[in-house]
PDB file of C-alpha atoms in Angstrom:
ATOM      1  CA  UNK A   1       8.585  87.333  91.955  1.00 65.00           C
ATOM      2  CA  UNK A   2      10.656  90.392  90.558  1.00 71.00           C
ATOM      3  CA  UNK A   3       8.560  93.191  91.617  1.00 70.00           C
ATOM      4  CA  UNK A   4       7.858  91.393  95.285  1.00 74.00           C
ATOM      5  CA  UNK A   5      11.896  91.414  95.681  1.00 76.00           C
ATOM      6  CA  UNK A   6      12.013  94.813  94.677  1.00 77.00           C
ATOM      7  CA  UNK A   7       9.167  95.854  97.204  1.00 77.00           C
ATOM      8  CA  UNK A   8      10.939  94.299 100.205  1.00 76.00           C
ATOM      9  CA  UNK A   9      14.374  95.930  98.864  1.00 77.00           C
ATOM     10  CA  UNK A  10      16.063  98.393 100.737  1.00 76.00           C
ATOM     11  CA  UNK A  11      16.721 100.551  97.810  1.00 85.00           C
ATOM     12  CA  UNK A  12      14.259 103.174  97.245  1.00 87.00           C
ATOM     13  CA  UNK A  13      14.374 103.474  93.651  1.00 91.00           C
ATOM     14  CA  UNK A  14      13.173  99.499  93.219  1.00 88.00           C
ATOM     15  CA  UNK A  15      10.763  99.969  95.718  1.00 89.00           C
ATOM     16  CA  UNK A  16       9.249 102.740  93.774  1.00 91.00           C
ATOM     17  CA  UNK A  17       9.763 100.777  90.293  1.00 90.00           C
ATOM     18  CA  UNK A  18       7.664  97.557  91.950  1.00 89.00           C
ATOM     19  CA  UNK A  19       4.936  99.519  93.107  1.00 91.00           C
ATOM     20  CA  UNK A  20       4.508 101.513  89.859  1.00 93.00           C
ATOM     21  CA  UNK A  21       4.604  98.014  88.230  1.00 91.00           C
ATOM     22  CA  UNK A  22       2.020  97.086  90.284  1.00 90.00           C
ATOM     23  CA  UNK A  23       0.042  99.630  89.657  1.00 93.00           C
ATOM     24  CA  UNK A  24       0.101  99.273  85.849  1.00 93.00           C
ATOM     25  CA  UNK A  25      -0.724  95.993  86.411  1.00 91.00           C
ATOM     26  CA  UNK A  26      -3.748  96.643  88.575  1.00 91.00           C
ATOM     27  CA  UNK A  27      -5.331  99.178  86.012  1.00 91.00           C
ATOM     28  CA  UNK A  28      -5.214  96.491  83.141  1.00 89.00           C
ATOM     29  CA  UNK A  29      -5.947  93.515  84.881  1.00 81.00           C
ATOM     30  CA  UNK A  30      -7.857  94.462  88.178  1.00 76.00           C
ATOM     31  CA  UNK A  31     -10.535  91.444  87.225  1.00 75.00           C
ATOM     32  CA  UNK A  32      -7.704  88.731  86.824  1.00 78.00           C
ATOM     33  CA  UNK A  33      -7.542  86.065  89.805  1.00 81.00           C
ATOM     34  CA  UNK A  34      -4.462  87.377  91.040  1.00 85.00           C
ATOM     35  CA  UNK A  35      -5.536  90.564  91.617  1.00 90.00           C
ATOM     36  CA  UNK A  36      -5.473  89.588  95.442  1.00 90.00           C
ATOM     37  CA  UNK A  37      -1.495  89.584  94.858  1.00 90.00           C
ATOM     38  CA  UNK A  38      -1.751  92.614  93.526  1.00 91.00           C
ATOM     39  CA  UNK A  39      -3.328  94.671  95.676  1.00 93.00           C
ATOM     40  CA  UNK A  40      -1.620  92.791  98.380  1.00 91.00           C
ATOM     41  CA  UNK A  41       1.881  94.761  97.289  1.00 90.00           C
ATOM     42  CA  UNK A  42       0.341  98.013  97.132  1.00 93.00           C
ATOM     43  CA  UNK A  43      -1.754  98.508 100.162  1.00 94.00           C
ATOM     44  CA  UNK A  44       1.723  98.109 102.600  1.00 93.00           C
ATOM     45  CA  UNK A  45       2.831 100.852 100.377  1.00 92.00           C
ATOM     46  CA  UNK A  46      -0.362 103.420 100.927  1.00 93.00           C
ATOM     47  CA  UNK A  47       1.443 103.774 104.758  1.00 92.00           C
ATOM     48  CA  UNK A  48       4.803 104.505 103.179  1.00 91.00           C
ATOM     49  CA  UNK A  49       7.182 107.097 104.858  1.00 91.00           C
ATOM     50  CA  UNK A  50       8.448 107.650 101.034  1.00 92.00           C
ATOM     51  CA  UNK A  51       5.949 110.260  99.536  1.00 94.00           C
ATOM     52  CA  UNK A  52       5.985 109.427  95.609  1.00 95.00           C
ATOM     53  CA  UNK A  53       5.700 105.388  96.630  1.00 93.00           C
ATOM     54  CA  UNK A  54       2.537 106.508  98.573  1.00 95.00           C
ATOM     55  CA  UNK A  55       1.221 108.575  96.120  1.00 96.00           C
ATOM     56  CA  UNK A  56       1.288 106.136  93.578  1.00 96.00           C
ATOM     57  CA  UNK A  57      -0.354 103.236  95.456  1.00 95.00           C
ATOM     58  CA  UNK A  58      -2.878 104.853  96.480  1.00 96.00           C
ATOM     59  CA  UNK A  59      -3.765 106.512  93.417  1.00 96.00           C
ATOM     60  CA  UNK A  60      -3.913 103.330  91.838  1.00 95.00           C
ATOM     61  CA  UNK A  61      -6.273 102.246  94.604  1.00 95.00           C
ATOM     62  CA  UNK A  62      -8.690 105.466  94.114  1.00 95.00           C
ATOM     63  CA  UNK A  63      -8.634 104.281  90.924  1.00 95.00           C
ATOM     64  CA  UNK A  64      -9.746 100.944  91.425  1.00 93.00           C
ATOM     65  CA  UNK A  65     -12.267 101.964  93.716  1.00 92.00           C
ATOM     66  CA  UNK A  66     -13.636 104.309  90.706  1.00 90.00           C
ATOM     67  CA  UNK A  67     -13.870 101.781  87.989  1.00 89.00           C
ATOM     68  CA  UNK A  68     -14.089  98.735  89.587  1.00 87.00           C
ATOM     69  CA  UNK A  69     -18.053  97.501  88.533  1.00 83.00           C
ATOM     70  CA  UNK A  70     -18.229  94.278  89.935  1.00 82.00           C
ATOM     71  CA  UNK A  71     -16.880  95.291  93.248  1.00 86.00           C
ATOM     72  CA  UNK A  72     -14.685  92.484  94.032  1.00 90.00           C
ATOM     73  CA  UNK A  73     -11.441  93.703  93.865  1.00 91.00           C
ATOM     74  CA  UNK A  74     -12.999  97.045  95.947  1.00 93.00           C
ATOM     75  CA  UNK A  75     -13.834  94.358  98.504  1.00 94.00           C
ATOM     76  CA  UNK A  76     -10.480  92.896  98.517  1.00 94.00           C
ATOM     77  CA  UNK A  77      -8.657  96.361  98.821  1.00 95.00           C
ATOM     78  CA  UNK A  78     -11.128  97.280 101.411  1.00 96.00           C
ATOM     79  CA  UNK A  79     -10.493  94.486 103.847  1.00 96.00           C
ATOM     80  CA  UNK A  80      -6.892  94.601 103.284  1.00 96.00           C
ATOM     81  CA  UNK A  81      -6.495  98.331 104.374  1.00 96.00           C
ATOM     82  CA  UNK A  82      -8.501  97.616 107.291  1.00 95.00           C
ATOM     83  CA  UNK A  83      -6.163  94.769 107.695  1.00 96.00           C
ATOM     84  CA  UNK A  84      -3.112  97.373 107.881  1.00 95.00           C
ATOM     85  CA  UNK A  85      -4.938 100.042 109.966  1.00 94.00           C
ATOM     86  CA  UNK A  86      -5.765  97.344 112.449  1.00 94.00           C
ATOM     87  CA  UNK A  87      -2.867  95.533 112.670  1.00 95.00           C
ATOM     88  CA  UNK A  88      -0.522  98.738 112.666  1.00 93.00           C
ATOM     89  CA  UNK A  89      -2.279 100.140 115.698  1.00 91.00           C
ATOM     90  CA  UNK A  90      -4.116 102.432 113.616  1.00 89.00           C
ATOM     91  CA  UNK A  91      -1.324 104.707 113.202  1.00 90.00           C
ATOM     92  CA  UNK A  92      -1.226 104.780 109.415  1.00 93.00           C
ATOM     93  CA  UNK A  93      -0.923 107.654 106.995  1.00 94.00           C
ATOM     94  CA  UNK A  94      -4.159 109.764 106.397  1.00 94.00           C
ATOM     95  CA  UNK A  95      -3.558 109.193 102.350  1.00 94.00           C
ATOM     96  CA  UNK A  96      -4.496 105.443 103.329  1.00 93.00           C
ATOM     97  CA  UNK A  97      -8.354 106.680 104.729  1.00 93.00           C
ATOM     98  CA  UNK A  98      -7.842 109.549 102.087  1.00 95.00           C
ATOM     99  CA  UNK A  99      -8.069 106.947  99.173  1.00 94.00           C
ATOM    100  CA  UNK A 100     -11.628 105.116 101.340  1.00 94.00           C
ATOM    101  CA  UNK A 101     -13.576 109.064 100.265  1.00 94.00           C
ATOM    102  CA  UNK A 102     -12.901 107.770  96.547  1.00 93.00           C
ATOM    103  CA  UNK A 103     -15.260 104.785  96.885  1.00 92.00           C
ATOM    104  CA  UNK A 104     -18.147 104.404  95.323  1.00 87.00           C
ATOM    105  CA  UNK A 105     -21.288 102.383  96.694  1.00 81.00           C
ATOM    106  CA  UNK A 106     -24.166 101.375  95.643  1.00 71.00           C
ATOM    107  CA  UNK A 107     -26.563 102.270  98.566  1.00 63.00           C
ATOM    108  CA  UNK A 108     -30.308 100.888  97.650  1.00 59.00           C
ATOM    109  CA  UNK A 109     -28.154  97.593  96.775  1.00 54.00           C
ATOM    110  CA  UNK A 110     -26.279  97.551  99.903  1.00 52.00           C
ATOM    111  CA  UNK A 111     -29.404  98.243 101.760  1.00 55.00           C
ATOM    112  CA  UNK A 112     -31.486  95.703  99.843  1.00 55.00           C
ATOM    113  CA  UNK A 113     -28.941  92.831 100.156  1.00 53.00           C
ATOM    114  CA  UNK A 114     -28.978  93.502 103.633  1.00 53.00           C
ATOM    115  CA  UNK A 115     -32.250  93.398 104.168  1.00 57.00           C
ATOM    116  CA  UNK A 116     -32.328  90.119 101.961  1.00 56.00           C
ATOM    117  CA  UNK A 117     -30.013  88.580 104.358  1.00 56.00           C
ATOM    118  CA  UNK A 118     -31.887  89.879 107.287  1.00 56.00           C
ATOM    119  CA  UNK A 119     -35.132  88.285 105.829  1.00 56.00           C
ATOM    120  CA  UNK A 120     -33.541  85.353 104.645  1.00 55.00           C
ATOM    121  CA  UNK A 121     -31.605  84.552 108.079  1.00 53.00           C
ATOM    122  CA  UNK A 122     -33.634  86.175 110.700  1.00 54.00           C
ATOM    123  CA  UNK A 123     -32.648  88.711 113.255  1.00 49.00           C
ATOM    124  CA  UNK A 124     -30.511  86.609 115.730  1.00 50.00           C
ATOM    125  CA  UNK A 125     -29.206  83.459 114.392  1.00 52.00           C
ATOM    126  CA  UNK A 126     -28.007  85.018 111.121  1.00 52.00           C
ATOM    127  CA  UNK A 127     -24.778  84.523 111.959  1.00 54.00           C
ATOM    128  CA  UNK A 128     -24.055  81.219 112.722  1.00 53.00           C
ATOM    129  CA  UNK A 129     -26.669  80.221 109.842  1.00 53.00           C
ATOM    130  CA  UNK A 130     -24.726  82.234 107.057  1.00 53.00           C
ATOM    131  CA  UNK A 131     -21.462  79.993 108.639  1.00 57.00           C
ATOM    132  CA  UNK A 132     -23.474  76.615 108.687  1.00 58.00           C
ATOM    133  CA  UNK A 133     -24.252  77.274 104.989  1.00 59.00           C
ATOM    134  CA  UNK A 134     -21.835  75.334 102.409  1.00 63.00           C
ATOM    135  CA  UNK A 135     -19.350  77.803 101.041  1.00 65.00           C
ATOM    136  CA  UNK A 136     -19.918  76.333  97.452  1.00 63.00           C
ATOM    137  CA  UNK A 137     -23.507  77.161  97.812  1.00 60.00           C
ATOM    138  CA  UNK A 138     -23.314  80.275  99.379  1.00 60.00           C
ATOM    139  CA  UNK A 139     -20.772  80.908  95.994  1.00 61.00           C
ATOM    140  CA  UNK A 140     -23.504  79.450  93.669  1.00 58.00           C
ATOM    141  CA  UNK A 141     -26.417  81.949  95.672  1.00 57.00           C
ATOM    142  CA  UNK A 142     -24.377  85.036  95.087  1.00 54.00           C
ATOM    143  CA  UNK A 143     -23.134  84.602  91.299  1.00 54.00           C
ATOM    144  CA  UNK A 144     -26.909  83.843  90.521  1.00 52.00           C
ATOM    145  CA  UNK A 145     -27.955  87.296  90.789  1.00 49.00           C
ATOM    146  CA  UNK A 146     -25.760  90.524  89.500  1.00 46.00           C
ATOM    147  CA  UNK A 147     -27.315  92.890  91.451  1.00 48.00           C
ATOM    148  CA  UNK A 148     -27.295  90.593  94.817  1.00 54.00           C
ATOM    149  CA  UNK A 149     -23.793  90.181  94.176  1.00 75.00           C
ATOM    150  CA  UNK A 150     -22.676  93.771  93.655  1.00 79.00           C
ATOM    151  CA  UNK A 151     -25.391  94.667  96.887  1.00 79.00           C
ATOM    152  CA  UNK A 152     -23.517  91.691  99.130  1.00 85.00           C
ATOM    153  CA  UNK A 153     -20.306  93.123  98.138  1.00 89.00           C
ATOM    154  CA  UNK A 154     -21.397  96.934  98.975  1.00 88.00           C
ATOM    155  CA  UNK A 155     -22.686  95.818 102.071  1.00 87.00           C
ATOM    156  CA  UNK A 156     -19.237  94.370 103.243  1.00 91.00           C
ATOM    157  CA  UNK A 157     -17.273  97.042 101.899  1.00 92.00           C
ATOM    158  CA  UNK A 158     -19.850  99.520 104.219  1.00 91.00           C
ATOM    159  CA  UNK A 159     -19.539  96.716 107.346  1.00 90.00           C
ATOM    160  CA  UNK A 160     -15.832  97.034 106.940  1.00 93.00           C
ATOM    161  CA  UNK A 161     -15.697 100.612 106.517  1.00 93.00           C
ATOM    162  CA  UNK A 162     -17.537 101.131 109.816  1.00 93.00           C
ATOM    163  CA  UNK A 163     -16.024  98.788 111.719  1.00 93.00           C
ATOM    164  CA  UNK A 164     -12.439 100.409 110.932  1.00 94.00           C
ATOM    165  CA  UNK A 165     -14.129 104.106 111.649  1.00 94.00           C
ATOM    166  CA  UNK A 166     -15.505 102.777 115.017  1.00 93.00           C
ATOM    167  CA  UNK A 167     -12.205 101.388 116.166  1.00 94.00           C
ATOM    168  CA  UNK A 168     -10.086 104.610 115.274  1.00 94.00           C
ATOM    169  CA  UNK A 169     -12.473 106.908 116.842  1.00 94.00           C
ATOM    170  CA  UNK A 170     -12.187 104.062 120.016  1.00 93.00           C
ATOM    171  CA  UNK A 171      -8.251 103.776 119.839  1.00 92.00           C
ATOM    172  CA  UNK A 172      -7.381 107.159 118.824  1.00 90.00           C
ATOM    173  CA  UNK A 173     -10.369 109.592 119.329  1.00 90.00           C
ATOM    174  CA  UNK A 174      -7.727 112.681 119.014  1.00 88.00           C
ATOM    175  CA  UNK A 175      -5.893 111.499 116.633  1.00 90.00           C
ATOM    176  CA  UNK A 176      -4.164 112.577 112.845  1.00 93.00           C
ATOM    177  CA  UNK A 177      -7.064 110.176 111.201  1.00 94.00           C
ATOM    178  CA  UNK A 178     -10.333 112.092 112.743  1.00 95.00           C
ATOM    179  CA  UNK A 179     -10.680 114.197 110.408  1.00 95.00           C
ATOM    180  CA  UNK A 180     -11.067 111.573 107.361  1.00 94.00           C
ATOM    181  CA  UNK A 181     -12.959 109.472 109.623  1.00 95.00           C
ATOM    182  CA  UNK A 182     -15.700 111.993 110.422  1.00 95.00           C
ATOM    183  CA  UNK A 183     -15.490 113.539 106.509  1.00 95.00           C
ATOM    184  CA  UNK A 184     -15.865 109.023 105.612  1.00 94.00           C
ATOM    185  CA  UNK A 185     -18.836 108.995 108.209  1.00 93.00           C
ATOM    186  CA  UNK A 186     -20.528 111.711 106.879  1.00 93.00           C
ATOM    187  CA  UNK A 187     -20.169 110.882 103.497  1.00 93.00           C
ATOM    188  CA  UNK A 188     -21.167 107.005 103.703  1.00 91.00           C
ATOM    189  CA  UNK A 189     -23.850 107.419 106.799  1.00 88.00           C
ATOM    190  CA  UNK A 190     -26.620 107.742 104.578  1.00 86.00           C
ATOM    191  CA  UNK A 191     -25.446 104.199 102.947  1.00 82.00           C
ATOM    192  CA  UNK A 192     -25.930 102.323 106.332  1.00 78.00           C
ATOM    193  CA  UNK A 193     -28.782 100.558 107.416  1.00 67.00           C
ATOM    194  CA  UNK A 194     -28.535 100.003 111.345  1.00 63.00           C
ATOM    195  CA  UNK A 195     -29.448  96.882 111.169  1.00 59.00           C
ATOM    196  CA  UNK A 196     -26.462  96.239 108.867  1.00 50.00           C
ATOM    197  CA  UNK A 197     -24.259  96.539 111.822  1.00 54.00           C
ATOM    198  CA  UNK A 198     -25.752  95.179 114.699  1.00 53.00           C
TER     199      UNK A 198
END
């Protein structure tokens, strides 16, 4: 309640307050279920004009991306940044991609899991299988096996990592974000199975 007020305020000394708030509370409690809140305030403020406000959101998201095990709150993070780049017409601050180079997969899981699902779901009704599937089960399937679970999870944070890559260089091929999108393609390529994306 507080620190949300404080982010939407127009004074830049609460705004900075909230989102150092939020970033204590994201390095104590990043596997508490609101951690969706959390990172919720602080990915807006990754694409801050204010420099420090940046800074410190997304160090505390290269942070989570370091220590973060189980990989859900990576996921989360992940999917909300591409939310922002999307939705902002991709013209973000390069600290935003900056903070992607920090991540850290687990490549013969991703590639395993997807291969699971590709065995599991065949090549081209996958799709609308995986959505015909109850969501309870599909829950249940996933929190059976660690290492499935961390795999799944690399495997979206890869899919969604691409997919925000492959619009930039289609919306803004000459743009400020090239450069971390070709040094984020070059460091994750090696992570992707082709079939992953297709």
């Amino acid at each position: 309640g507080l620190l949300r007020g404080w982010l939407r305020s127009g004074e830049q000394q609460q705004r900075l307050a909230a989102v150092r708030g939020l970033a204590a509370l994201l390095e104590k409690g990043r596997d508490f279920n609101g951690v969706d809140q959390l990172i919720g305030g602080l990915v807006p403020s990754c694409n801050s004009a204010d420099d420090e406000e940046r800074a410190v959101a997304c160090g505390a998201l290269t942070e989570l991306f370091g220590a973060d095990v189980a990989g859900e709150a990576t996921l989360l993070a992940v999917r909300s940044m591409a939310a922002l780049l999307k939705t902002s017409s991709f013209s973000v601050h390069p600290s935003m991609l900056e903070c992607w180079l920090s991540l850290r997969l687990d490549a013969s899981a991703a590639a395993a899991a997807a291969s699971a699902e590709k065995e599991r779901f065949g090549a081209r009704k996958g799709k609308k299988r995986r959505r015909g599937i109850d969501p309870v089960a599909r829950e249940l399937a996933a929190a059976s096996g660690d290492r499935g679970d961390v795999g799944l999870k690399s495997a979206a944070v890869l899919e969604q990592l691409f997919v925000s890559y492959a619009r930039v260089v289609k919306a803004r091929p000459g743009g400020p974000l090239m450069p971390l999108v070709l040094r984020g393609i070059a460091k994750f390529a090696h992570c992707v199975n082709v079939e992953l994306l297709l």
